[in-house]
Amino acid sequence: MPCPRRLFLSTMALPLLAQASEEVTLYAYHLKVPYMHHLGHQEGLYFDLAELLTLRIPGLRFRTQYLPRRRLEGELVAGRLNGLVVGVNPSWFKDKERTRYLWSPPLMRDADVVVSRHDKPVSYSGPESLVGVRMALPRGYYYFGVDELVREGRIHREDSESEETALMMLSLGRADATIITRRTLYALLALRPGLRGKFHVAAQPHDEYERHILIPQDKAHLLKPISEAVLLLARDPAWQNRLLER
């Protein structure tokens, strides 16, 4: 699963690395595979993205840094965030109309899926289909439709520390189902081969969305070069191959 940190240095048709004059921080709060893990070794899609953007955009040097969601949002709302936010969607930041912040083209499509045990599969056709189901869900995460039913007492929620621990709770029979990012699920199964074949993934996702780079208004000068670089990612085989890893 881990990829060489110099993944993109051999990519053909990349411009020569210019003298970087401005450092740009890509803040990320998704501390999970395959997006951001092994912080000391700087492994994950968001670290790879920073490397590729540095190669693509002359005069800019990108680095990825973890920042917890609550602190990140507090700094962003207060106008103190000296950087961008990577891997997010306008709806998560109350900006569906895209008027509060600037947004890059999408980096990737993603989905959250309902996972249950292979020997006790849970069919999913919407939040109401989870009534009476014991759900293991990461503490602090919001799942539309599901949390509302939890508050009504129609779904029992067991909090976990992360999506990975929720999956382990499910494997041990301490829950009936969980909701997990599909790409994270496949990455975890690659890291833990003993879990393969133990889970059922519902055909209908709980949610589907695109991940973008959020650019605060005071960083508007970065919108054009970043947008142009992100559009090139759709034709970059190294980046696309990373997104397809299972």
mmCIF file of C-alpha atoms in Angstrom:
data_model
loop_
_atom_site.group_PDB
_atom_site.id
_atom_site.type_symbol
_atom_site.label_atom_id
_atom_site.label_comp_id
_atom_site.label_asym_id
_atom_site.label_seq_id
_atom_site.Cartn_x
_atom_site.Cartn_y
_atom_site.Cartn_z
ATOM 1 C CA MET A 1 0.000 0.000 0.000
ATOM 2 C CA PRO A 2 2.633 2.654 0.909
ATOM 3 C CA CYS A 3 4.069 4.309 -2.195
ATOM 4 C CA PRO A 4 7.546 5.749 -2.766
ATOM 5 C CA ARG A 5 7.711 9.400 -1.776
ATOM 6 C CA ARG A 6 9.321 10.223 -5.119
ATOM 7 C CA LEU A 7 6.293 8.812 -6.909
ATOM 8 C CA PHE A 8 5.907 11.733 -9.276
ATOM 9 C CA LEU A 9 9.526 12.617 -9.965
ATOM 10 C CA SER A 10 9.593 10.136 -12.827
ATOM 11 C CA THR A 11 6.267 11.263 -14.314
ATOM 12 C CA MET A 12 6.781 12.319 -17.912
ATOM 13 C CA ALA A 13 5.903 15.752 -19.279
ATOM 14 C CA LEU A 14 6.212 17.479 -15.908
ATOM 15 C CA PRO A 15 7.794 20.951 -15.944
ATOM 16 C CA LEU A 16 11.188 21.359 -14.361
ATOM 17 C CA LEU A 17 11.021 22.320 -10.705
ATOM 18 C CA ALA A 18 11.439 26.072 -10.574
ATOM 19 C CA GLN A 19 12.865 28.123 -7.769
ATOM 20 C CA ALA A 20 10.033 28.115 -5.228
ATOM 21 C CA SER A 21 9.402 31.574 -3.822
ATOM 22 C CA GLU A 22 6.184 31.060 -1.839
ATOM 23 C CA GLU A 23 5.357 28.196 0.516
ATOM 24 C CA VAL A 24 1.730 27.113 0.544
ATOM 25 C CA THR A 25 0.361 24.897 3.312
ATOM 26 C CA LEU A 26 -2.313 22.346 2.468
ATOM 27 C CA TYR A 27 -4.150 21.690 5.726
ATOM 28 C CA ALA A 28 -5.894 18.330 6.048
ATOM 29 C CA TYR A 29 -7.937 16.807 8.862
ATOM 30 C CA HIS A 30 -8.607 13.364 7.375
ATOM 31 C CA LEU A 31 -6.012 11.462 9.385
ATOM 32 C CA LYS A 32 -6.701 8.072 7.824
ATOM 33 C CA VAL A 33 -5.580 5.861 4.971
ATOM 34 C CA PRO A 34 -5.108 6.460 2.126
ATOM 35 C CA TYR A 35 -5.341 10.245 2.464
ATOM 36 C CA MET A 36 -2.936 11.021 5.273
ATOM 37 C CA HIS A 37 -1.128 8.460 7.403
ATOM 38 C CA HIS A 38 2.323 7.857 8.875
ATOM 39 C CA LEU A 39 2.797 11.596 9.406
ATOM 40 C CA GLY A 40 6.474 11.139 10.179
ATOM 41 C CA HIS A 41 7.059 9.494 6.805
ATOM 42 C CA GLN A 42 4.613 11.825 5.044
ATOM 43 C CA GLU A 43 2.682 9.046 3.332
ATOM 44 C CA GLY A 44 -0.732 9.405 1.742
ATOM 45 C CA LEU A 45 -2.593 10.986 -1.160
ATOM 46 C CA TYR A 46 -2.454 14.499 0.279
ATOM 47 C CA PHE A 47 1.339 14.381 0.636
ATOM 48 C CA ASP A 48 1.592 13.075 -2.936
ATOM 49 C CA LEU A 49 -0.659 15.917 -4.071
ATOM 50 C CA ALA A 50 1.588 18.549 -2.445
ATOM 51 C CA GLU A 51 4.586 17.066 -4.255
ATOM 52 C CA LEU A 52 2.821 17.060 -7.588
ATOM 53 C CA LEU A 53 1.512 20.630 -7.247
ATOM 54 C CA THR A 54 5.048 21.805 -6.405
ATOM 55 C CA LEU A 55 6.261 20.205 -9.632
ATOM 56 C CA ARG A 56 3.369 21.588 -11.656
ATOM 57 C CA ILE A 57 3.305 25.217 -10.466
ATOM 58 C CA PRO A 58 6.498 27.282 -10.843
ATOM 59 C CA GLY A 59 7.166 29.673 -7.986
ATOM 60 C CA LEU A 60 5.152 27.770 -5.387
ATOM 61 C CA ARG A 61 6.222 25.117 -2.897
ATOM 62 C CA PHE A 62 3.440 23.051 -1.279
ATOM 63 C CA ARG A 63 3.521 21.124 1.960
ATOM 64 C CA THR A 64 0.783 19.146 3.682
ATOM 65 C CA GLN A 65 0.052 19.537 7.385
ATOM 66 C CA TYR A 66 -2.447 17.843 9.660
ATOM 67 C CA LEU A 67 -4.828 20.055 11.642
ATOM 68 C CA PRO A 68 -7.849 18.723 13.588
ATOM 69 C CA ARG A 69 -11.191 19.684 12.052
ATOM 70 C CA ARG A 70 -12.448 21.807 14.956
ATOM 71 C CA ARG A 71 -9.276 23.883 15.154
ATOM 72 C CA LEU A 72 -9.032 24.170 11.370
ATOM 73 C CA GLU A 73 -12.585 25.448 11.061
ATOM 74 C CA GLY A 74 -12.104 27.881 13.936
ATOM 75 C CA GLU A 75 -9.015 29.377 12.297
ATOM 76 C CA LEU A 76 -10.759 29.468 8.916
ATOM 77 C CA VAL A 77 -13.881 31.255 10.189
ATOM 78 C CA ALA A 78 -11.737 33.749 12.109
ATOM 79 C CA GLY A 79 -9.724 34.494 8.970
ATOM 80 C CA ARG A 80 -6.481 33.308 10.568
ATOM 81 C CA LEU A 81 -5.825 30.168 8.521
ATOM 82 C CA ASN A 82 -2.577 30.796 6.655
ATOM 83 C CA GLY A 83 -3.077 28.142 4.003
ATOM 84 C CA LEU A 84 -5.605 26.077 2.071
ATOM 85 C CA VAL A 85 -7.794 23.096 3.019
ATOM 86 C CA VAL A 86 -7.389 19.938 0.949
ATOM 87 C CA GLY A 87 -9.861 17.129 0.301
ATOM 88 C CA VAL A 88 -13.082 18.869 1.280
ATOM 89 C CA ASN A 89 -16.509 19.630 -0.164
ATOM 90 C CA PRO A 90 -18.396 22.970 -0.145
ATOM 91 C CA SER A 91 -21.375 21.441 1.686
ATOM 92 C CA TRP A 92 -19.137 20.471 4.633
ATOM 93 C CA PHE A 93 -18.259 24.132 5.178
ATOM 94 C CA LYS A 94 -21.743 25.618 4.694
ATOM 95 C CA ASP A 95 -20.746 26.967 1.297
ATOM 96 C CA LYS A 96 -22.952 25.147 -1.221
ATOM 97 C CA GLU A 97 -23.277 28.376 -3.211
ATOM 98 C CA ARG A 98 -19.467 28.761 -3.186
ATOM 99 C CA THR A 99 -19.597 32.367 -2.063
ATOM 100 C CA ARG A 100 -17.690 32.232 1.254
ATOM 101 C CA TYR A 101 -14.570 30.569 -0.144
ATOM 102 C CA LEU A 102 -12.927 29.818 -3.471
ATOM 103 C CA TRP A 103 -12.863 26.230 -4.721
ATOM 104 C CA SER A 104 -10.607 24.265 -7.045
ATOM 105 C CA PRO A 105 -11.967 21.782 -9.585
ATOM 106 C CA PRO A 106 -12.540 18.349 -8.030
ATOM 107 C CA LEU A 107 -9.501 16.282 -7.078
ATOM 108 C CA MET A 108 -11.438 13.012 -6.953
ATOM 109 C CA ARG A 109 -14.858 11.483 -6.463
ATOM 110 C CA ASP A 110 -15.533 9.635 -3.229
ATOM 111 C CA ALA A 111 -18.311 7.850 -1.390
ATOM 112 C CA ASP A 112 -19.283 6.747 2.108
ATOM 113 C CA VAL A 113 -20.636 3.194 2.141
ATOM 114 C CA VAL A 114 -22.601 1.099 4.619
ATOM 115 C CA VAL A 115 -20.608 -1.963 5.705
ATOM 116 C CA SER A 116 -21.900 -4.919 7.688
ATOM 117 C CA ARG A 117 -20.679 -8.422 8.458
ATOM 118 C CA HIS A 118 -20.685 -10.926 5.626
ATOM 119 C CA ASP A 119 -22.677 -13.404 7.706
ATOM 120 C CA LYS A 120 -25.233 -10.742 8.729
ATOM 121 C CA PRO A 121 -25.558 -8.402 5.735
ATOM 122 C CA VAL A 122 -27.485 -5.169 6.135
ATOM 123 C CA SER A 123 -29.380 -3.912 3.096
ATOM 124 C CA TYR A 124 -29.263 -0.145 2.700
ATOM 125 C CA SER A 125 -31.778 1.963 0.785
ATOM 126 C CA GLY A 126 -31.568 5.142 2.853
ATOM 127 C CA PRO A 127 -31.292 6.104 6.548
ATOM 128 C CA GLU A 128 -34.714 4.635 7.382
ATOM 129 C CA SER A 129 -33.441 1.189 6.382
ATOM 130 C CA LEU A 130 -31.010 1.357 9.339
ATOM 131 C CA VAL A 131 -33.749 1.661 11.982
ATOM 132 C CA GLY A 132 -33.051 -0.917 14.702
ATOM 133 C CA VAL A 133 -29.458 -1.422 13.539
ATOM 134 C CA ARG A 134 -26.535 -1.001 15.964
ATOM 135 C CA MET A 135 -24.157 1.421 14.228
ATOM 136 C CA ALA A 136 -20.473 1.822 15.114
ATOM 137 C CA LEU A 137 -19.548 5.360 14.020
ATOM 138 C CA PRO A 138 -16.532 7.591 14.689
ATOM 139 C CA ARG A 139 -17.037 10.101 17.491
ATOM 140 C CA GLY A 140 -17.710 13.602 16.173
ATOM 141 C CA TYR A 141 -18.639 12.508 12.649
ATOM 142 C CA TYR A 142 -22.028 13.586 11.318
ATOM 143 C CA TYR A 143 -24.028 11.321 8.987
ATOM 144 C CA PHE A 144 -27.076 12.997 7.462
ATOM 145 C CA GLY A 145 -30.321 11.210 8.156
ATOM 146 C CA VAL A 146 -28.639 8.713 10.465
ATOM 147 C CA ASP A 147 -27.820 11.105 13.313
ATOM 148 C CA GLU A 148 -31.382 12.410 13.242
ATOM 149 C CA LEU A 149 -32.687 8.863 13.750
ATOM 150 C CA VAL A 150 -30.129 8.326 16.524
ATOM 151 C CA ARG A 151 -31.540 11.366 18.358
ATOM 152 C CA GLU A 152 -35.036 9.898 17.980
ATOM 153 C CA GLY A 153 -33.820 6.661 19.551
ATOM 154 C CA ARG A 154 -34.543 4.619 16.416
ATOM 155 C CA ILE A 155 -30.896 3.789 15.689
ATOM 156 C CA HIS A 156 -28.419 2.816 18.396
ATOM 157 C CA ARG A 157 -25.034 4.502 17.921
ATOM 158 C CA GLU A 158 -21.796 3.177 19.419
ATOM 159 C CA ASP A 159 -19.032 5.782 19.224
ATOM 160 C CA SER A 160 -15.579 4.714 18.059
ATOM 161 C CA GLU A 161 -12.256 6.538 17.885
ATOM 162 C CA SER A 162 -11.979 6.257 14.111
ATOM 163 C CA GLU A 163 -13.350 4.518 11.038
ATOM 164 C CA GLU A 164 -10.749 1.800 11.554
ATOM 165 C CA THR A 165 -11.831 1.088 15.125
ATOM 166 C CA ALA A 166 -15.477 1.119 13.989
ATOM 167 C CA LEU A 167 -14.593 -1.550 11.441
ATOM 168 C CA MET A 168 -12.869 -3.613 14.144
ATOM 169 C CA MET A 169 -15.931 -3.284 16.401
ATOM 170 C CA LEU A 170 -18.014 -4.585 13.520
ATOM 171 C CA SER A 171 -15.675 -7.531 12.945
ATOM 172 C CA LEU A 172 -15.946 -8.461 16.659
ATOM 173 C CA GLY A 173 -19.750 -8.405 16.602
ATOM 174 C CA ARG A 174 -20.011 -5.300 18.784
ATOM 175 C CA ALA A 175 -22.068 -3.572 16.081
ATOM 176 C CA ASP A 176 -24.273 -4.518 13.126
ATOM 177 C CA ALA A 177 -22.962 -1.982 10.631
ATOM 178 C CA THR A 178 -20.794 1.065 10.117
ATOM 179 C CA ILE A 179 -20.377 3.839 7.544
ATOM 180 C CA ILE A 180 -16.912 4.270 6.111
ATOM 181 C CA THR A 181 -15.288 6.056 3.205
ATOM 182 C CA ARG A 182 -15.022 3.470 0.442
ATOM 183 C CA ARG A 183 -11.410 4.309 -0.397
ATOM 184 C CA THR A 184 -10.489 4.001 3.282
ATOM 185 C CA LEU A 185 -12.213 0.626 3.507
ATOM 186 C CA TYR A 186 -10.184 -0.820 0.630
ATOM 187 C CA ALA A 187 -6.962 0.664 2.009
ATOM 188 C CA LEU A 188 -7.606 -0.908 5.426
ATOM 189 C CA LEU A 189 -8.375 -4.285 3.866
ATOM 190 C CA ALA A 190 -5.101 -4.077 1.960
ATOM 191 C CA LEU A 191 -3.251 -3.402 5.221
ATOM 192 C CA ARG A 192 -5.165 -6.115 7.144
ATOM 193 C CA PRO A 193 -5.545 -9.108 4.817
ATOM 194 C CA GLY A 194 -7.107 -11.156 7.633
ATOM 195 C CA LEU A 195 -10.242 -8.989 7.392
ATOM 196 C CA ARG A 196 -10.847 -9.678 3.712
ATOM 197 C CA GLY A 197 -14.042 -11.546 2.982
ATOM 198 C CA LYS A 198 -15.574 -10.682 6.357
ATOM 199 C CA PHE A 199 -17.664 -7.722 5.263
ATOM 200 C CA HIS A 200 -20.641 -6.909 3.085
ATOM 201 C CA VAL A 201 -20.702 -3.534 1.316
ATOM 202 C CA ALA A 202 -24.184 -2.243 0.499
ATOM 203 C CA ALA A 203 -24.684 -1.480 -3.180
ATOM 204 C CA GLN A 204 -26.188 1.958 -2.481
ATOM 205 C CA PRO A 205 -23.740 4.421 -0.895
ATOM 206 C CA HIS A 206 -24.835 6.541 2.043
ATOM 207 C CA ASP A 207 -23.299 9.557 0.318
ATOM 208 C CA GLU A 208 -21.336 10.407 -2.829
ATOM 209 C CA TYR A 209 -19.303 13.597 -3.208
ATOM 210 C CA GLU A 210 -16.277 15.292 -4.742
ATOM 211 C CA ARG A 211 -13.179 16.450 -2.879
ATOM 212 C CA HIS A 212 -11.740 19.884 -3.692
ATOM 213 C CA ILE A 213 -9.167 22.337 -2.389
ATOM 214 C CA LEU A 214 -10.728 25.174 -0.378
ATOM 215 C CA ILE A 215 -8.987 28.501 -0.968
ATOM 216 C CA PRO A 216 -9.716 31.371 1.462
ATOM 217 C CA GLN A 217 -10.547 34.704 -0.143
ATOM 218 C CA ASP A 218 -7.237 36.219 0.983
ATOM 219 C CA LYS A 219 -5.424 33.568 -1.088
ATOM 220 C CA ALA A 220 -7.332 34.374 -4.286
ATOM 221 C CA HIS A 221 -4.077 34.698 -6.278
ATOM 222 C CA LEU A 222 -3.641 30.925 -5.908
ATOM 223 C CA LEU A 223 -6.976 29.986 -7.485
ATOM 224 C CA LYS A 224 -5.918 30.177 -11.141
ATOM 225 C CA PRO A 225 -2.603 28.256 -10.947
ATOM 226 C CA ILE A 226 -4.053 25.605 -8.630
ATOM 227 C CA SER A 227 -7.173 25.154 -10.751
ATOM 228 C CA GLU A 228 -5.083 24.735 -13.898
ATOM 229 C CA ALA A 229 -2.845 22.183 -12.162
ATOM 230 C CA VAL A 230 -5.786 20.224 -10.732
ATOM 231 C CA LEU A 231 -7.413 20.008 -14.159
ATOM 232 C CA LEU A 232 -4.222 18.366 -15.434
ATOM 233 C CA LEU A 233 -4.519 15.672 -12.761
ATOM 234 C CA ALA A 234 -7.355 14.079 -14.728
ATOM 235 C CA ARG A 235 -4.797 13.225 -17.424
ATOM 236 C CA ASP A 236 -1.891 12.381 -15.134
ATOM 237 C CA PRO A 237 -1.404 8.586 -15.089
ATOM 238 C CA ALA A 238 0.598 8.568 -11.851
ATOM 239 C CA TRP A 239 -2.136 10.411 -9.936
ATOM 240 C CA GLN A 240 -4.937 8.405 -11.495
ATOM 241 C CA ASN A 241 -3.171 5.137 -10.696
ATOM 242 C CA ARG A 242 -2.878 6.204 -7.059
ATOM 243 C CA LEU A 243 -6.617 6.864 -6.933
ATOM 244 C CA LEU A 244 -7.342 3.423 -8.349
ATOM 245 C CA GLU A 245 -5.263 1.503 -5.782
ATOM 246 C CA ARG A 246 -7.166 -1.082 -3.735
#
